[in-house]
PDB file of C-alpha atoms in Angstrom:
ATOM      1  CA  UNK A   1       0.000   0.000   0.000  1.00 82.00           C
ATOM      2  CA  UNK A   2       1.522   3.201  -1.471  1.00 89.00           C
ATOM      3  CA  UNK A   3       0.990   6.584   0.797  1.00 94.00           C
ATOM      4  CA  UNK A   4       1.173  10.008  -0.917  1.00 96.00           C
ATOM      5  CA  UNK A   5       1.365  13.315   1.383  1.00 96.00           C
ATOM      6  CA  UNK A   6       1.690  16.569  -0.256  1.00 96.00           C
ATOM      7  CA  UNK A   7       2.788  19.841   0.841  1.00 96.00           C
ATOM      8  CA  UNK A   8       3.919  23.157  -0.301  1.00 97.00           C
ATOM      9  CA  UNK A   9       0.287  24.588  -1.353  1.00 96.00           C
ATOM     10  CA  UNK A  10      -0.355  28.372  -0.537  1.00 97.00           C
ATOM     11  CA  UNK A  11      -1.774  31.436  -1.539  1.00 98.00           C
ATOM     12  CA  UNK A  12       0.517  33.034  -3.712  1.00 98.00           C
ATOM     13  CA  UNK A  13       0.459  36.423  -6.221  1.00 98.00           C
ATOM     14  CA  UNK A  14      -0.630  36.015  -9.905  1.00 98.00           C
ATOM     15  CA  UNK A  15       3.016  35.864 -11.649  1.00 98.00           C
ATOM     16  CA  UNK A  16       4.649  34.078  -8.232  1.00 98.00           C
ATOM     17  CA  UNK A  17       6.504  30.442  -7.526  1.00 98.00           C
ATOM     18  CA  UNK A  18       5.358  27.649  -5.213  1.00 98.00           C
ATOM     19  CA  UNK A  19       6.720  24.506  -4.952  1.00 98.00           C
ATOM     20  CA  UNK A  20       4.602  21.333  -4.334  1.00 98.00           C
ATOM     21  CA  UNK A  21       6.006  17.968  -2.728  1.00 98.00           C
ATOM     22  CA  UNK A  22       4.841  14.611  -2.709  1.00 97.00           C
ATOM     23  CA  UNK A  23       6.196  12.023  -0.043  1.00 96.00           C
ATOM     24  CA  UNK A  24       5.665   8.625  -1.093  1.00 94.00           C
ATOM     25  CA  UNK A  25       5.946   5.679   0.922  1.00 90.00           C
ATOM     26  CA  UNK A  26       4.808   2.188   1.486  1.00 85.00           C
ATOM     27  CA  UNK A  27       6.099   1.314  -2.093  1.00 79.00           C
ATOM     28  CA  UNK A  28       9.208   0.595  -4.848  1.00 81.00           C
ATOM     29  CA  UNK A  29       8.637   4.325  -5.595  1.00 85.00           C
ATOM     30  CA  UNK A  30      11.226   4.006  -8.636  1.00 83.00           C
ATOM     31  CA  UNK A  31       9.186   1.737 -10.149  1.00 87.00           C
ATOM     32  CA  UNK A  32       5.875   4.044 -10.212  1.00 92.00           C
ATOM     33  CA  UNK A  33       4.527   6.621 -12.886  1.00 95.00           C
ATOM     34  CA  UNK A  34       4.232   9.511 -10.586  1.00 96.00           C
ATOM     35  CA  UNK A  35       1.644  12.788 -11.841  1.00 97.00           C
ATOM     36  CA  UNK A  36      -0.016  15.829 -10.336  1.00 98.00           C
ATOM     37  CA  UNK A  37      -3.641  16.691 -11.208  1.00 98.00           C
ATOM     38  CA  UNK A  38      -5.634  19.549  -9.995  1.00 98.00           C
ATOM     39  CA  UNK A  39      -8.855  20.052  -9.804  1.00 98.00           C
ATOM     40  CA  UNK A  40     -10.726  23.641  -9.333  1.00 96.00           C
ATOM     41  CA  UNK A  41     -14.549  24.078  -8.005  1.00 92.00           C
ATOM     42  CA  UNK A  42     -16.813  23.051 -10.143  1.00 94.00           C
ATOM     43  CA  UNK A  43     -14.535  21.194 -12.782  1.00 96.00           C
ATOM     44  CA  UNK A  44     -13.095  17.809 -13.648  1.00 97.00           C
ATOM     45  CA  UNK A  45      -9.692  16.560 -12.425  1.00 97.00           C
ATOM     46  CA  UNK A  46      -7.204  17.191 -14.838  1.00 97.00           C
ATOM     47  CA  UNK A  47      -3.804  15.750 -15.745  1.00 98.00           C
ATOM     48  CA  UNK A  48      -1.001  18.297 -14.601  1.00 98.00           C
ATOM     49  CA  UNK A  49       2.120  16.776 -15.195  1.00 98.00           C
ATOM     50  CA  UNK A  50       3.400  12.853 -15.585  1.00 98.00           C
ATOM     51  CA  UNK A  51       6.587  11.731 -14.868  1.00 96.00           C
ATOM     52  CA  UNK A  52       7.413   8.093 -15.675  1.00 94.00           C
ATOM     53  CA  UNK A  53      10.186   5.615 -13.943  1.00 90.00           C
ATOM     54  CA  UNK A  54      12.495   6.612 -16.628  1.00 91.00           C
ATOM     55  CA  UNK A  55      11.928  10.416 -16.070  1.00 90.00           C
ATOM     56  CA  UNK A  56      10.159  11.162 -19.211  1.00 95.00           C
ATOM     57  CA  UNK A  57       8.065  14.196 -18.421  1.00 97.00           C
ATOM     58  CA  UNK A  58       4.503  15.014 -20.216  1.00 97.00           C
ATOM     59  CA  UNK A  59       3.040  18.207 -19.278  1.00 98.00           C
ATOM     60  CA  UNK A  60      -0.712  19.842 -19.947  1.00 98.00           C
ATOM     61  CA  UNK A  61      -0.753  22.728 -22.461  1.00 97.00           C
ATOM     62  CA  UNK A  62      -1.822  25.042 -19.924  1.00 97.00           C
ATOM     63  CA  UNK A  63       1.186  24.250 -17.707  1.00 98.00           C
ATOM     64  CA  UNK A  64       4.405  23.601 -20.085  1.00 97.00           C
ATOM     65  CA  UNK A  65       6.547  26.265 -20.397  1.00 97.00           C
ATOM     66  CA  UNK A  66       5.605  27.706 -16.367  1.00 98.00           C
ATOM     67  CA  UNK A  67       5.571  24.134 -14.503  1.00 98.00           C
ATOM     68  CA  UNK A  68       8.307  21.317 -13.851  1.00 98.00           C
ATOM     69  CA  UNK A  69       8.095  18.368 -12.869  1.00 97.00           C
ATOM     70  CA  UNK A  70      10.788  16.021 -11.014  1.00 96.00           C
ATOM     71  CA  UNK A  71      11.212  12.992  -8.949  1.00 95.00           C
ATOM     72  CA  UNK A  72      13.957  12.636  -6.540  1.00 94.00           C
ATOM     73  CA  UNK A  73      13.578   8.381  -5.944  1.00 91.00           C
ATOM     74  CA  UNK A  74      16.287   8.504  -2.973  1.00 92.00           C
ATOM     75  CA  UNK A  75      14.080  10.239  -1.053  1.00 94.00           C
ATOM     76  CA  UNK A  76      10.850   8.761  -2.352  1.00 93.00           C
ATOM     77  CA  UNK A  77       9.702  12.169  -3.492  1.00 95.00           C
ATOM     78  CA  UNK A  78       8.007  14.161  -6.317  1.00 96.00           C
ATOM     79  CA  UNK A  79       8.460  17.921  -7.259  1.00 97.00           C
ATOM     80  CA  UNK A  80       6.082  20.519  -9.069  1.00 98.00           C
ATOM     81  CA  UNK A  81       7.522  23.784  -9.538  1.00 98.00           C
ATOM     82  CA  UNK A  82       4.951  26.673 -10.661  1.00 98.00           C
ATOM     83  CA  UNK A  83       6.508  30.006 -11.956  1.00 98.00           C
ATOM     84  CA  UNK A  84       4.199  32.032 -13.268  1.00 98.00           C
ATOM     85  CA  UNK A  85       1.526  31.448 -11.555  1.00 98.00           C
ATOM     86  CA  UNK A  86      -2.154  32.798 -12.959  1.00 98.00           C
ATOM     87  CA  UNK A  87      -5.878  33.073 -11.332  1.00 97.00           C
ATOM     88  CA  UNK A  88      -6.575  30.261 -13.222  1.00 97.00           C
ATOM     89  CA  UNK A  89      -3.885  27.549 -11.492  1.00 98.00           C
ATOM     90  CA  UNK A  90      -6.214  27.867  -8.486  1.00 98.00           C
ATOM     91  CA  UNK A  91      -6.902  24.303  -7.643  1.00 98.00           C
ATOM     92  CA  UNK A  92      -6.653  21.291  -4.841  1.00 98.00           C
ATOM     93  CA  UNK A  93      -3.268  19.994  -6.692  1.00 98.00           C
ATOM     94  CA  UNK A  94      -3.304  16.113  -6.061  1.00 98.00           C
ATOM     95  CA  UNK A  95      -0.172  13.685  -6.410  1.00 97.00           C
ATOM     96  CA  UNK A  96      -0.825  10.297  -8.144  1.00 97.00           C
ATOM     97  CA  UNK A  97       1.204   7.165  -8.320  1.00 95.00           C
ATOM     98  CA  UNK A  98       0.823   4.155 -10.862  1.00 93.00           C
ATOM     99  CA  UNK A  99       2.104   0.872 -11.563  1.00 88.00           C
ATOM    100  CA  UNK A 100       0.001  -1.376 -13.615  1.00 86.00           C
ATOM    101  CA  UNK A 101      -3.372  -2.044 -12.582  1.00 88.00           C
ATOM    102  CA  UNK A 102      -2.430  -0.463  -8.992  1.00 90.00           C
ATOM    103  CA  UNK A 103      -3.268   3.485  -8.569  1.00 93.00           C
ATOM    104  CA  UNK A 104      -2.863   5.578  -5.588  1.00 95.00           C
ATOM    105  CA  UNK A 105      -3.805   9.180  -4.454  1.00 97.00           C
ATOM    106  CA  UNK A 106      -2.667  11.540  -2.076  1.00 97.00           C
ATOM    107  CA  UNK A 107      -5.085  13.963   0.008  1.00 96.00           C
ATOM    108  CA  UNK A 108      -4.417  17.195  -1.906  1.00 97.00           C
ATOM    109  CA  UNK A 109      -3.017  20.607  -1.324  1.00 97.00           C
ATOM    110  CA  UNK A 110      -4.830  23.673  -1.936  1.00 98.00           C
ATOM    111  CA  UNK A 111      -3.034  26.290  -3.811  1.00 98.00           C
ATOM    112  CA  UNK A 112      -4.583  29.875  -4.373  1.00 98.00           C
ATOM    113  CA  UNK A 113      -3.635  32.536  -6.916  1.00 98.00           C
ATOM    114  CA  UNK A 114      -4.854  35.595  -5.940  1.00 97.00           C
ATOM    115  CA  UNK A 115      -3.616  39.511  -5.456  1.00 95.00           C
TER     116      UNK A 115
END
C-alpha cells in the first residue's frame, strides 16, 4: 500500500513560484509513474504533469513552459515547480502514483492565486 502526502500549497500572487512535494511511501517508488492533477470548483480533475520511472516528463498545455516536474527516488519524493503562476492555477493539486493495474492518491493541497 503506497501513501502520498503533499505539501507546499499556498496562496501566492498572480506571476509568483510555489513549490509542491509529494512524499511517497509504502512502495518501490522508482518503479511508479508519478503525476499531479488539480482540480478547481466546479470542474473535472485534470492531468497536470506525468513523470514516468524513466523520467520522461509530459506536461498539460496550460502548464508547459511555467511548470516542472521532477522525482527525486532517494528520497521517495516528487516535485512541481509553478513560476508564473495565474488566477486560473487555483486548484486542490493532487499527487498520483501508478504501476500497472495499482493506482494511488494523495489527500491534496490547496493552492490559491490571488492579489
Amino acid at each position: 500500500q503506497v501513501q502520498l502526502v503533499e505539501s507546499g500549497g499556498g496562496l501566492v500572487q498572480p506571476g509568483g513560484s510555489l513549490r509542491l512535494s509529494c512524499a511517497a511511501s509504502g512502495g518501490i517508488f522508482s518503479g511508479y509513474v508519478m503525476a499531479w492533477y488539480r482540480q478547481a470548483p466546479g470542474k473535472q480533475r485534470e492531468l497536470v504533469a506525468t513523470i514516468t520511472s524513466d523520467g520522461t516528463k509530459i506536461y498539460a498545455d496550460s502548464v508547459r513552459g511555467r511548470f516542472t516536474a521532477s522525482r527525486d527516488n532517494a528520497k521517495n519524493t516528487v516535485y512541481l515547480q509553478m513560476s508564473t503562476l495565474k488566477p486560473e492555477d487555483t486548484a486542490v493539486y493532487y499527487c498520483y502514483a501508478g504501476q500497472s493495474i495499482r493506482a494511488y492518491w494523495g489527500q491534496g493541497t490547496q493552492v490559491t492565486v490571488s492579489s
